[in-house]
Every structure is written in C-alpha cells, then in structure tokens.
Tab-separated table of C-alpha atoms and ligand atoms in Angstrom:
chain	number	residue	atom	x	y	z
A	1	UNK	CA	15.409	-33.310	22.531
A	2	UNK	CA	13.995	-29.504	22.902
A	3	UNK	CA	14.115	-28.191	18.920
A	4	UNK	CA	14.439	-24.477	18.136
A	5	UNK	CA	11.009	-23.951	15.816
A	6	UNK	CA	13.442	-23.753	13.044
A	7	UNK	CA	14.670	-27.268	13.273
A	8	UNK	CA	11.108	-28.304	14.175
A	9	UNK	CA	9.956	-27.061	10.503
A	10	UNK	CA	12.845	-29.087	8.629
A	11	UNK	CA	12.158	-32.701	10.951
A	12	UNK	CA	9.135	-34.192	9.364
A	13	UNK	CA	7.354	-36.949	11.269
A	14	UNK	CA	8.552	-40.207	10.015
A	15	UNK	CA	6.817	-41.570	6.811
A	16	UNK	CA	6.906	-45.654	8.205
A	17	UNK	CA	5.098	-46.809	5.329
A	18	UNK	CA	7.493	-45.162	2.095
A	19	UNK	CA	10.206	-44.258	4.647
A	20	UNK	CA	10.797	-41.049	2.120
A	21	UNK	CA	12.197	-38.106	3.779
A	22	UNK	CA	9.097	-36.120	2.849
A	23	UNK	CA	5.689	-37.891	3.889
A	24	UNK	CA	4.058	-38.258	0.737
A	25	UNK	CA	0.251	-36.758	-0.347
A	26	UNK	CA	-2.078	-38.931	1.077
A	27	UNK	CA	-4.933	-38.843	-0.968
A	28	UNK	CA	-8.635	-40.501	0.858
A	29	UNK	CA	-11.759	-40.225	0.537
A	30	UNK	CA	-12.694	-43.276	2.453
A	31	UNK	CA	-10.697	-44.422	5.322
A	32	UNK	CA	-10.351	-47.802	6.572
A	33	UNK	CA	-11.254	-49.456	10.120
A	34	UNK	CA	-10.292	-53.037	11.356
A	35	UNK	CA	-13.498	-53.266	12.234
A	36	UNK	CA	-16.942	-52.455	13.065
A	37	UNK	CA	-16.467	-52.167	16.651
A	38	UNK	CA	-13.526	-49.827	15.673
A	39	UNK	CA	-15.787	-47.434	13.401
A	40	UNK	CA	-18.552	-47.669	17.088
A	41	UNK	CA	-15.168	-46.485	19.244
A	42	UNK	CA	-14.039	-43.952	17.118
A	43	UNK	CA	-17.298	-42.116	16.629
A	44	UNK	CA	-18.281	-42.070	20.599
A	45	UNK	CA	-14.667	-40.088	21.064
A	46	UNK	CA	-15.363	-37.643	18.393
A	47	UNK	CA	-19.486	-36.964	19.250
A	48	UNK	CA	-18.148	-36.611	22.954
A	49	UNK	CA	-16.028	-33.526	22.004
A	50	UNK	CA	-12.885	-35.802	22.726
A	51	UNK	CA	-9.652	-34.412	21.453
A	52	UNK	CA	-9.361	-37.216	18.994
A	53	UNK	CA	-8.113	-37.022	15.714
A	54	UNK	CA	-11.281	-36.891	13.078
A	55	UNK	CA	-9.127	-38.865	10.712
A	56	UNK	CA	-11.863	-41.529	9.909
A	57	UNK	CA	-13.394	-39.803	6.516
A	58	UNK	CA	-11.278	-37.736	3.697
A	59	UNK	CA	-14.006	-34.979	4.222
A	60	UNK	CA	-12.442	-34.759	8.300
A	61	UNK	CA	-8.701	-34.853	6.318
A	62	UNK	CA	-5.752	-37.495	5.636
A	63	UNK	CA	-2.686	-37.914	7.161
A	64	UNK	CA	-1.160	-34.985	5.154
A	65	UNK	CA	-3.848	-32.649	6.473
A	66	UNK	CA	-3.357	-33.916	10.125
A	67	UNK	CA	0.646	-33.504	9.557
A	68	UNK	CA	0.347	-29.597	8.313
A	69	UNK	CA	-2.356	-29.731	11.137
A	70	UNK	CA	0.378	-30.963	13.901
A	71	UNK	CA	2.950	-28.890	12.646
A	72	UNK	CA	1.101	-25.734	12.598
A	73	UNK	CA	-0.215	-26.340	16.383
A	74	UNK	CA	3.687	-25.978	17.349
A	75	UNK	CA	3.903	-23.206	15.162
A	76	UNK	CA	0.812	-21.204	16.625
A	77	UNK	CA	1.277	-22.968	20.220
A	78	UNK	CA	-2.561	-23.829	19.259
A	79	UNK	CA	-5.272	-25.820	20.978
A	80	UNK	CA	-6.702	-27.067	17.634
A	81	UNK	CA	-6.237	-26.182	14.117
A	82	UNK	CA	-9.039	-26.066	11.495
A	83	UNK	CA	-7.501	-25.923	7.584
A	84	UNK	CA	-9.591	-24.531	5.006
A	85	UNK	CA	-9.559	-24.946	1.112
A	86	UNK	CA	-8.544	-21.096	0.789
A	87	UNK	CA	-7.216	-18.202	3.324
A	88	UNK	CA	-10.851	-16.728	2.854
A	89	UNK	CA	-12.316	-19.472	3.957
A	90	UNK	CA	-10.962	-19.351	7.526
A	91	UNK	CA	-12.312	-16.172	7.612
A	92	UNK	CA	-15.493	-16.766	6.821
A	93	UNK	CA	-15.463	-20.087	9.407
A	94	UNK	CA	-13.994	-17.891	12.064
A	95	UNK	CA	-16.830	-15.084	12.166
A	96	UNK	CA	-20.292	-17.378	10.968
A	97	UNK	CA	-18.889	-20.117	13.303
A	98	UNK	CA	-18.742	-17.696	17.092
A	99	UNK	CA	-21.704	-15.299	15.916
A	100	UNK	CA	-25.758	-15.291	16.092
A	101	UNK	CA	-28.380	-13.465	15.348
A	102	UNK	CA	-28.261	-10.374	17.096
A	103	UNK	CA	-24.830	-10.180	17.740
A	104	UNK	CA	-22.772	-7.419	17.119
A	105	UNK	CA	-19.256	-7.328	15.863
A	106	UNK	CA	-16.265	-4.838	15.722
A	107	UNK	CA	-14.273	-4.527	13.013
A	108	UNK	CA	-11.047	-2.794	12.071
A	109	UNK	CA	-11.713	-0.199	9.573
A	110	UNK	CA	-8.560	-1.745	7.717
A	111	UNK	CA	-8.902	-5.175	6.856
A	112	UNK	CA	-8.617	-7.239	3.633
A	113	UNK	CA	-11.820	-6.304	1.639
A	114	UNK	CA	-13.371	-9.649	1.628
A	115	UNK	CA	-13.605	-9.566	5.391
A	116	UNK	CA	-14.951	-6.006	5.779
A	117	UNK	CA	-17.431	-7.179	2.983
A	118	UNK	CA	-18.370	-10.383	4.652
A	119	UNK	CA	-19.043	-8.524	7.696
A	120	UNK	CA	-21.211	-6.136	6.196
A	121	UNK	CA	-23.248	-7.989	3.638
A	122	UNK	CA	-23.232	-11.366	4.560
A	123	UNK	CA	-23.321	-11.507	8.450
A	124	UNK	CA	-26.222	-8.805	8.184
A	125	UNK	CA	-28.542	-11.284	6.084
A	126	UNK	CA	-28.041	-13.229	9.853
A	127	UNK	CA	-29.015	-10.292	11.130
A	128	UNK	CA	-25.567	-9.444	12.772
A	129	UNK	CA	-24.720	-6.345	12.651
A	130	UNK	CA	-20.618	-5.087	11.758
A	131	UNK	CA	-19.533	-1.773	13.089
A	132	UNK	CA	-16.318	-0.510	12.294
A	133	UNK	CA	-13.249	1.102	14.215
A	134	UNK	CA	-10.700	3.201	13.546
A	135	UNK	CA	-7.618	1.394	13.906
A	136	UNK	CA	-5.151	4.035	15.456
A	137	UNK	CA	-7.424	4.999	18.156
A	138	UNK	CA	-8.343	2.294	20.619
A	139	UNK	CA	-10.708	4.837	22.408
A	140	UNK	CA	-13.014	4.524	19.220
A	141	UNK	CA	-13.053	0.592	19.313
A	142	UNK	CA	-13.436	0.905	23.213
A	143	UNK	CA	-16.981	3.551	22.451
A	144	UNK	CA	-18.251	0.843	19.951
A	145	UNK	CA	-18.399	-1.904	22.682
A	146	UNK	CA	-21.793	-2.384	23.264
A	147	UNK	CA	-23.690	-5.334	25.236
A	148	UNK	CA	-24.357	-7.127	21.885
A	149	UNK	CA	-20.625	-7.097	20.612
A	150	UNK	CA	-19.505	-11.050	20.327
A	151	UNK	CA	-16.676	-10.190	18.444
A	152	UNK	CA	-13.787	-8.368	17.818
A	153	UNK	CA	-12.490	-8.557	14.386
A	154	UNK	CA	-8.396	-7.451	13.651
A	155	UNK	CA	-5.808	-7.210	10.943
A	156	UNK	CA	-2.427	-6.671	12.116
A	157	UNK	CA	-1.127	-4.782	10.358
A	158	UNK	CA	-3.670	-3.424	7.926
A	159	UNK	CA	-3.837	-4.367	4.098
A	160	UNK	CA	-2.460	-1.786	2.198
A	161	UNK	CA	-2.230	0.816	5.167
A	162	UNK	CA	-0.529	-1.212	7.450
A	163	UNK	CA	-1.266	0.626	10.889
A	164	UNK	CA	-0.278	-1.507	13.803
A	165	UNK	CA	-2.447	-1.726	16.772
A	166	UNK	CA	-2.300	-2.555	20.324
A	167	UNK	CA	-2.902	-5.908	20.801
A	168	UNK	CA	-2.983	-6.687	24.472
A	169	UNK	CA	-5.180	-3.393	25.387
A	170	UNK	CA	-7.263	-5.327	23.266
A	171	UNK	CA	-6.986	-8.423	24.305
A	172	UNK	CA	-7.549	-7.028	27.827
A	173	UNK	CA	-10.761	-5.280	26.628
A	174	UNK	CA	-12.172	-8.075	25.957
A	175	UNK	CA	-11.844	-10.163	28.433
A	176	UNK	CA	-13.133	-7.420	30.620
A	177	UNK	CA	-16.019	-7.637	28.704
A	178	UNK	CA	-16.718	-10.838	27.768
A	179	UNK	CA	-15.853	-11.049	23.788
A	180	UNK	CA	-14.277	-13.326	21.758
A	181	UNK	CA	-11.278	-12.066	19.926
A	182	UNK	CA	-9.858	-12.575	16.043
A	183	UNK	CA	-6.725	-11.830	14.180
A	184	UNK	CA	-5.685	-11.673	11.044
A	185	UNK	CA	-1.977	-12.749	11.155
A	186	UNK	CA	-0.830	-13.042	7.563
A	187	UNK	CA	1.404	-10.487	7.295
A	188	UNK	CA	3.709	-11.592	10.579
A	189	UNK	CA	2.675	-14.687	10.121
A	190	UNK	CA	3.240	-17.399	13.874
A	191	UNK	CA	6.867	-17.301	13.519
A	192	UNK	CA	6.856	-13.646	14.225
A	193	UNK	CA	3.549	-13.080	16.101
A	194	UNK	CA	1.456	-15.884	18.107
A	195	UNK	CA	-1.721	-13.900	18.738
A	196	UNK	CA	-2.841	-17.152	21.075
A	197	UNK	CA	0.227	-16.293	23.619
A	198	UNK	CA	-0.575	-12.765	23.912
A	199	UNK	CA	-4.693	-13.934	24.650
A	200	UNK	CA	-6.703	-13.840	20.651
A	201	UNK	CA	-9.033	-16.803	20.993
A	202	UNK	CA	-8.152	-16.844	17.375
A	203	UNK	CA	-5.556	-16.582	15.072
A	204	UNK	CA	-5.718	-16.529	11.508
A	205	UNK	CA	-3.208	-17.121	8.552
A	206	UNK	CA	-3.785	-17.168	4.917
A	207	UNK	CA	-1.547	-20.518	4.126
A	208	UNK	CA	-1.538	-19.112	0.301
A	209	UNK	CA	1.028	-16.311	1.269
A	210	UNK	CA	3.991	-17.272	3.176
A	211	UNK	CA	3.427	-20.384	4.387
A	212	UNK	CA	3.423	-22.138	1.065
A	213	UNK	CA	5.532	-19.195	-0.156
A	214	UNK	CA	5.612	-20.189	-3.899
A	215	UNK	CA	2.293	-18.553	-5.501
A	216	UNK	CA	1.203	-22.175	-6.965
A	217	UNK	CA	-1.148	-23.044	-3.569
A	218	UNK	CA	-3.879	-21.688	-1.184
A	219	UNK	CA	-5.420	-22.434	1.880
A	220	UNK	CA	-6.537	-21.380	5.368
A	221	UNK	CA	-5.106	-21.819	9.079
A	222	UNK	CA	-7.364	-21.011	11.506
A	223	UNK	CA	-5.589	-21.624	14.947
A	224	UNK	CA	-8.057	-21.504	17.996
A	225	UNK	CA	-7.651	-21.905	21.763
A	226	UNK	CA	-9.822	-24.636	23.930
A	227	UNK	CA	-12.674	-21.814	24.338
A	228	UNK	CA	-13.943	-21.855	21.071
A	229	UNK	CA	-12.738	-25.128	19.823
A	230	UNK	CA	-16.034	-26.455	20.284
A	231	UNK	CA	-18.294	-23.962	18.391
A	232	UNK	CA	-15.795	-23.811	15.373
A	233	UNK	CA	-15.785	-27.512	15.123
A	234	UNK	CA	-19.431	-27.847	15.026
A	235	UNK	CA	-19.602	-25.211	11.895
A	236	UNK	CA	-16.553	-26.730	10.510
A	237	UNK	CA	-17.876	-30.287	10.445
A	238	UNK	CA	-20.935	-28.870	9.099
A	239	UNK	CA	-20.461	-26.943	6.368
A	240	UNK	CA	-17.956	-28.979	4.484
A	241	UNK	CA	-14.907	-26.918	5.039
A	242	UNK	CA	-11.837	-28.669	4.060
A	243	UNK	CA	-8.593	-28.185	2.476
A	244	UNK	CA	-7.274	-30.958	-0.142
A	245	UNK	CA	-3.983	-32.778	0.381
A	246	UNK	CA	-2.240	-31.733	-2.657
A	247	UNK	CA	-2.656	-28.121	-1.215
A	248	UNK	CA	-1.206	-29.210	2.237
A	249	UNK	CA	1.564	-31.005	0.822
A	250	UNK	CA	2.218	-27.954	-1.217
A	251	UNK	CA	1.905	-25.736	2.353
A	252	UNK	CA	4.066	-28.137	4.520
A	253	UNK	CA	6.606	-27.814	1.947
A	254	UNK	CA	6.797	-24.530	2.075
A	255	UNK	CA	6.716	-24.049	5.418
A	256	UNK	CA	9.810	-26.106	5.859
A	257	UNK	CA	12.299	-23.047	4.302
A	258	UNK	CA	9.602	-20.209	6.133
A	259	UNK	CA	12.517	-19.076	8.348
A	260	UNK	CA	14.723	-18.724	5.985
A	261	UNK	CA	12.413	-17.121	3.174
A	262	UNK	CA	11.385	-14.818	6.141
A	263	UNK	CA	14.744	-13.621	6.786
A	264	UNK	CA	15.585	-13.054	3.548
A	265	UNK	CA	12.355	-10.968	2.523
A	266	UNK	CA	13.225	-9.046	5.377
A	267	UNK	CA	17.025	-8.112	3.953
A	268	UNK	CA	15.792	-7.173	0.860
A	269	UNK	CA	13.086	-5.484	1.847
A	270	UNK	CA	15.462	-2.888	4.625
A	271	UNK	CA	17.473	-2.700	1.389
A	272	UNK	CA	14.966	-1.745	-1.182
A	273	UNK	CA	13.512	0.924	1.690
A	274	UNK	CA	17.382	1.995	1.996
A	275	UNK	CA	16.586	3.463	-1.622
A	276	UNK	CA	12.924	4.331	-2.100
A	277	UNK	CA	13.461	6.522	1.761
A	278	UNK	CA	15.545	8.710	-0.594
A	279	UNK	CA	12.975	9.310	-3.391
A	280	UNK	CA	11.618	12.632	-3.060
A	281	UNK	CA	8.416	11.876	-4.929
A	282	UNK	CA	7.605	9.400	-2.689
A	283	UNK	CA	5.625	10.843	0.679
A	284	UNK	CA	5.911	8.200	2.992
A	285	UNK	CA	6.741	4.565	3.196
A	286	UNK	CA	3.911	2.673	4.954
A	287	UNK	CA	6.247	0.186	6.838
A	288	UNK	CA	8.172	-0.134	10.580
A	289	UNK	CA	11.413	0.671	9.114
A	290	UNK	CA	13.368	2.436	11.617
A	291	UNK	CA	12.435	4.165	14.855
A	292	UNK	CA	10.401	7.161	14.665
A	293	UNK	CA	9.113	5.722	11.889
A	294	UNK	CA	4.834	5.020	11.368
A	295	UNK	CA	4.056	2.274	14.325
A	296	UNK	CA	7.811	1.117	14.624
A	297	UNK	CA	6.946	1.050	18.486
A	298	UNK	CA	3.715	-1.525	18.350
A	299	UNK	CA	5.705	-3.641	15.364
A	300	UNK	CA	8.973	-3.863	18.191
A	301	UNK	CA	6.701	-4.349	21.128
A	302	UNK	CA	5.029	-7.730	19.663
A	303	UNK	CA	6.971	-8.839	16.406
A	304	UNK	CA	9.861	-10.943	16.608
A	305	UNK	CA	10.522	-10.095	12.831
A	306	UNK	CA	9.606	-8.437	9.722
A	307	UNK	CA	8.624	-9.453	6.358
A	308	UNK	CA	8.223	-7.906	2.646
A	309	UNK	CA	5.108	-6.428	2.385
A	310	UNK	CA	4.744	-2.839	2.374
A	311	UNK	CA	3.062	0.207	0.835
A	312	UNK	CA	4.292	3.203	-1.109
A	313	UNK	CA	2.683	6.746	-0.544
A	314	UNK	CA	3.463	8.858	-3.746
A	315	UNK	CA	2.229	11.993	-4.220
A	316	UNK	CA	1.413	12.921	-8.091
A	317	UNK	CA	-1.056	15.225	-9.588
A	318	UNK	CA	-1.208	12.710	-12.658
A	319	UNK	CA	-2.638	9.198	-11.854
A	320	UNK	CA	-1.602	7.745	-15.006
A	321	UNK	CA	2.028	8.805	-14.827
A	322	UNK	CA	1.629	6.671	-11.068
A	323	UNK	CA	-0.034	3.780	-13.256
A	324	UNK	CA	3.325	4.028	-15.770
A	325	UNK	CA	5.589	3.878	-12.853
A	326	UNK	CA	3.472	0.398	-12.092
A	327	UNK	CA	3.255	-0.998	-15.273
A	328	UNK	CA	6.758	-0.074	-16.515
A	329	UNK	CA	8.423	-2.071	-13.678
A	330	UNK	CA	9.777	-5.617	-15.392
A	331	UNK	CA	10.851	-7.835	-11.906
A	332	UNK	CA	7.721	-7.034	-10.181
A	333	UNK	CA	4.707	-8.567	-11.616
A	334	UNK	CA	1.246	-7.324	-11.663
A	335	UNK	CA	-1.056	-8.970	-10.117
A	336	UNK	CA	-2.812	-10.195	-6.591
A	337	UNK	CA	-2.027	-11.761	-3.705
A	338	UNK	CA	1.769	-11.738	-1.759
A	339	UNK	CA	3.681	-13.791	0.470
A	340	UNK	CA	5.525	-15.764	-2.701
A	341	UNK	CA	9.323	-15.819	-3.946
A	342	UNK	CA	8.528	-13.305	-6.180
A	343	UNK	CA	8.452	-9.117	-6.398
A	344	UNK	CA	4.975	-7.488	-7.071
A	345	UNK	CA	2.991	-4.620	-7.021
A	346	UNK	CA	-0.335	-3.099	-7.638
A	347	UNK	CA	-2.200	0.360	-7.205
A	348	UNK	CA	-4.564	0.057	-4.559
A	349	UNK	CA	-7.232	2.198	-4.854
A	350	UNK	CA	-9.014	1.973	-1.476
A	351	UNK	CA	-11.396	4.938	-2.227
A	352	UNK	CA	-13.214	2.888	-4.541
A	353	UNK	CA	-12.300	-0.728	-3.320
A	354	UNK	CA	-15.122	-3.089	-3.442
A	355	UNK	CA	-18.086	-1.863	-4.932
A	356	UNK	CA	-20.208	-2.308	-1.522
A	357	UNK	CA	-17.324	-0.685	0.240
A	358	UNK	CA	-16.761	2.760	-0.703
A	359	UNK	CA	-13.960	4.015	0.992
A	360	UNK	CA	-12.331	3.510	4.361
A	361	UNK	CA	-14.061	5.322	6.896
A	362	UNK	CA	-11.196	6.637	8.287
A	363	UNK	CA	-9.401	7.077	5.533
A	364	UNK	CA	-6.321	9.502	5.412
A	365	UNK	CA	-4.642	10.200	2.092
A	366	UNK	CA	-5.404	13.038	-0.361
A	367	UNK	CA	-6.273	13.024	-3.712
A	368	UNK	CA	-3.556	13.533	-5.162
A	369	UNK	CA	-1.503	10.584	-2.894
A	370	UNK	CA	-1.913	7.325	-4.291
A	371	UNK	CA	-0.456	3.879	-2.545
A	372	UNK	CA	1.160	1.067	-4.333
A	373	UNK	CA	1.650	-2.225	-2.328
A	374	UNK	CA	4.824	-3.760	-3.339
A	375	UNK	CA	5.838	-7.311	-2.164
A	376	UNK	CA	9.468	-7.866	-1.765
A	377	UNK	CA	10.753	-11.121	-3.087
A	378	UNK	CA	13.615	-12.956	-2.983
A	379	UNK	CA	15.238	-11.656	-6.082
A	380	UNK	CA	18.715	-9.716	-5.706
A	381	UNK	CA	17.467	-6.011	-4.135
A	382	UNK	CA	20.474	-4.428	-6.530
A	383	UNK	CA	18.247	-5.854	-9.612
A	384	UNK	CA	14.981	-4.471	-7.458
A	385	UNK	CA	16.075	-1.591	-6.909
A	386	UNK	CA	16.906	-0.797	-10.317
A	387	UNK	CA	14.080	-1.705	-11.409
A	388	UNK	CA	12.527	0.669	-9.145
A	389	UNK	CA	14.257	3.652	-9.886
A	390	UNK	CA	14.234	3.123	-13.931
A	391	UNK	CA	10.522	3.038	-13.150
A	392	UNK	CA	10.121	5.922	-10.843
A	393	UNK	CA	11.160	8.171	-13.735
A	394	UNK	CA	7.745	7.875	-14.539
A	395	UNK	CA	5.973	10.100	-11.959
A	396	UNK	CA	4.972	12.887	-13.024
B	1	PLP	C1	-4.519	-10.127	4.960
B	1	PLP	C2	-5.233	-11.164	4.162
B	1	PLP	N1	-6.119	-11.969	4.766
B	1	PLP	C3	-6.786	-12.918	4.100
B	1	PLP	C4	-6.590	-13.121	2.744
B	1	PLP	C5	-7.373	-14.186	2.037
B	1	PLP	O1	-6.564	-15.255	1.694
B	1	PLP	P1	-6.778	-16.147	0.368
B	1	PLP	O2	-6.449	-15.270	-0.793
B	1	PLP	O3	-5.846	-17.276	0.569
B	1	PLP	O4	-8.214	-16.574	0.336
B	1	PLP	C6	-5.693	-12.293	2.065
B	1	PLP	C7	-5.470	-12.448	0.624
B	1	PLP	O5	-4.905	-11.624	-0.047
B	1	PLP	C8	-4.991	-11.292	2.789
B	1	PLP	O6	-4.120	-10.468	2.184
C-alpha cells in the first residue's frame, strides 16, 4: 500500500527476532557470517561499489543504524545515506570527502560558524581555498565562480539571519558549470525541503535538532545522490565516521512524532510572532511570517512548511538591558543548539562570532541592533508569550 510520509514515520520495519513494536538498539561490534565463503561474498559486493548493505562490522553500523539509514532515504528520496556521530560531522565528511588540493569552494557568507570556520582554516591547510558569497545576491556567488570552484557550500536559511536563497538558480549554476552542490537543511529539515528533488548532490541535516527533537541526542544525516556516493563512501569508510546505535535509536524515535512536533512548532511559533510583530522595540522579526515579509517569497516557493526557529532584531542603545531581557526570561532556557521540545534563546553576537571569524562579510545590522535567536517549543504560546513580554520590559 502507497503510505503518506507521515504514516511511513510511525510503521517501523518489523522487529522478527523480539517482535516489539519498536526495533530494539542493536548494539555490535562484531558481526556474524555463516561462513567463510559468506565473509569472501560479502566483501567482493562492497569493494565493487555494489549497493550492498556494509552491515558486516559495527564500525560500517547495526541494524539500528541501517533502519534510521532506510527510513531517512524515504525521507530525503536519497540515493545513499551516510550517519555521522554528530551534525558537524556530516559537515566536515561532506566538504573533505568531494574536495582536493587546489580546489576552490563557495560559501554562503551565512552559515553555522563551524562550517564557515572549517572552510577557512581547515580546508586551507589542504590547500583549498573558501571564498565567500553574499547570500541575497546570486550575482555575487555567480562572479566568484571560477574554473577551480568544486563546490558550492549553502545554508538555507541562514543561522541567526535567516535569508533565504534561490535554490534552483543555483542548482542550475552549477550544473552549467560543472560543480557539486551542498545544503545545509536543518532548519526545514526533508519533510519540508528535499534539496535532492530540486538537484543538491547533497543534503545535509543535523539529526541533533529536529529529528531526534528531545535535546538528549546528536548526530549527522548526510543524504547524497548516485554522483557522489562513491567519493563520500571512500572518505567515510576511511576515516572512521560513524554514529552509535543508542544515538540512532534515540533519532528514529524521534523522528516518528517529526510531523506532528513540526506542526506544532509552527502554531506556536505564528502565535508568539502574532505578539512580538506588535513590540515597538523590536525592529524586525527575522522570519517568513506573512507576505511582504523578509524572503516570504523563496520560503513559499520551496518549503512545504515552517518550523520554530527564528531571530529577533531589537534595537537598544544599552546592550545589557538586551542581555536582561535574555536572562530574565524563565520558559526559555539559555543555552545552544535548537530543534528540541523546549523554548530557548541566546544573544548572538555575529560581529565577534568565532574568534577566526570576525564578522560576516556582509553583514547588515547597526550597532546599536542586536539579534536574539529564539527557538519555539512546544510549550503553551499563552505561557510564551508572557514570558516574553514580562521580559521585554527590560529593554532599555
Ligand atoms: C544549521 C546547523 N548546521 C549544523 C549544525 C551542527 O550540528 P551538531 O550540533 O549536531 O554538530 C548546527 C548546530 O547547531 C546547526 O545549527
């Protein structure tokens, strides 16, 4: 029977074995064969590239891996998926696994930290060299191209600014040219995006935020089509990468309720924008919220959906009186990371983020603007948004 993707995440394959309704964690390190003609078999398939499952080693995964594995090739409508012990980590495979030395590589001027870092310190040891774009004109990424670039490196939408870009101009740019494309797709995550349908020959997902969707896990999804399959798989197999099967028990659980989590952050989140859209001292709310509003066209044109992360432009002579509205707040906890039940927030001060970094080249706020990223959990937006406004009082 055809199953709406929402169905799909609530059937788990059958556990035969324990014939529990969740397949259990299947802890290995070493797997066994019936066999040594079977071991011989196996290993011809995988050196000749077959599409085999590597399951013959706990470092290559266990049947709990190859489960989150299968369901998040429906998800992504993937040719393979690679799991990694952290959502950094399929970064990090993505861009040391397609590039050499002497490549080039564009990258969106807005993406986490970590992966503008990586590309700019670590990649250049390799002698690959990062160059970065402005992400709200696709002229400047189309300048940059050069006969070197490999790579093409997105966010969609930027952390902490959260500009939206065009995805199949450049998608179509570089398959003109001949480069490999990557995208960050955390925020929209595959229910609401599938960067492999519109052309990405990769599509990334830190399983820490949504997809587990309870703060108490982390790992990678890195969701490829048959072009690069082959190069990621020799770096993967190679350096170790790996994500445990605690962790994807953890992640398949949470993906069963994504939908619904998804939906909800969403509701809460139109709410709690209902309120703060009326709060004089805040400038601008860095989110697709309504039309007219920043990007609300390029969020329509690809997104099936919407989720709770946004940012908060408010303008304030006095920083601290911004860093009491933060800190006085009592449902939204302090701290990193997003994508959980839970409300957060945190001053993000991208002028001097990352000590390597500087500031954004592109950069657009004043002084005396300062953004707070708030993640919009589950709780009851009436209790959010009072919590919001008893804190606003604050900002000076
Ligand atoms: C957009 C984005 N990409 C990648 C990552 C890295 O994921 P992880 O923290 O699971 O390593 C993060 C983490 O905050 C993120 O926000």
């Amino acid at each position: 029977m055809k199953k709406s993707i929402s169905t799909f995440l609530k059937h788990p394959s059958k556990d035969n074995t324990n014939r529990s309704a969740n397949p259990p964690v299947a802890r290995a390190s070493t797997i066994l064969f019936d066999s040594l003609q079977e071991i011989k078999r196996h290993e011809k398939k995988v050196n000749a590239h077959k599409k085999v499952s590597h399951y013959s080693y706990g470092r290559y995964g266990s049947s709990t891996t190859i489960e989150l594995e299968n369901i998040l090739k429906e998800l992504e409508q993937a040719y393979h998926i690679f799991l990694t012990g952290t959502g950094f980590g399929g970064v990090a495979l993505a861009l040391m696994s397609v590039c050499r030395p002497g490549d080039e590589i564009l990258v969106s001027d807005n993406v986490y930290g970590p992966t503008k870092e990586i590309s700019q310190r670590l990649l250049k040891e390799f002698n690959i060299t990062a160059k970065f774009y402005n992400p709200v004109r696709f002229d400047d990424l189309k300048n940059k191209v050069s006969k070197k670039t490999r790579l093409i490196v997105v966010e969609n939408p930027g952390s902490n600014t959260f500009e939206f870009q065009d995805l199949s101009k450049i998608v179509n740019l570089a398959r003109r040219k001949k480069i490999l494309t990557f995208l960050d797709n955390t925020w929209g995550t595959p229910l609401y995006l599938k960067p492999l349908k519109i052309g990405f020959d990769m599509s990334f997902s830190s399983a820490t935020k949504y997809f587990s969707g309870h703060s108490d896990a982390m790992g990678g999804s890195l969701a490829v089509n048959k072009k690069v399959y082959k190069r990621v798989m020799f770096f993967y197999k190679l350096s170790g990468y790996r994500m445990a099967a605690d962790e994807a028990y953890l992640i398949i659980r949470g993906l069963r309720t994504l939908d619904v989590r998804l939906k909800q952050h969403y509701e809460n989140t139109k709410k709690v924008i209902n309120f703060l859209k009326k709060q004089k001292k805040i400038k601008e709310i860095l989110y697709p919220y309504k039309p007219g509003s920043k990007d609300y066209k390029l969020w329509k044109k690809y997104y099936s959906g919407g989720t709770g992360l946004l940012s908060i432009v408010i303008k304030s002579k006095k920083k601290s009186s911004v860093i009491k509205f933060v800190n006085s707040l009592e449902l939204f906890g302090i701290g990193y990371s997003w994508g959980g039940y839970e409300s957060l927030a945190i001053l993000q001060e991208l002028r001097k983020s990352g000590e390597f970094l500087k500031e954004r080249y592109f950069y657009r706020f004043n002084k005396d603007e300062h953004i707070v990223r708030l993640h919009i959990g589950l709780e009851d937006p009436k209790d959010l948004t009072q919590d919001l406004k008893n804190s606003l009082k604050h900002v000076k």
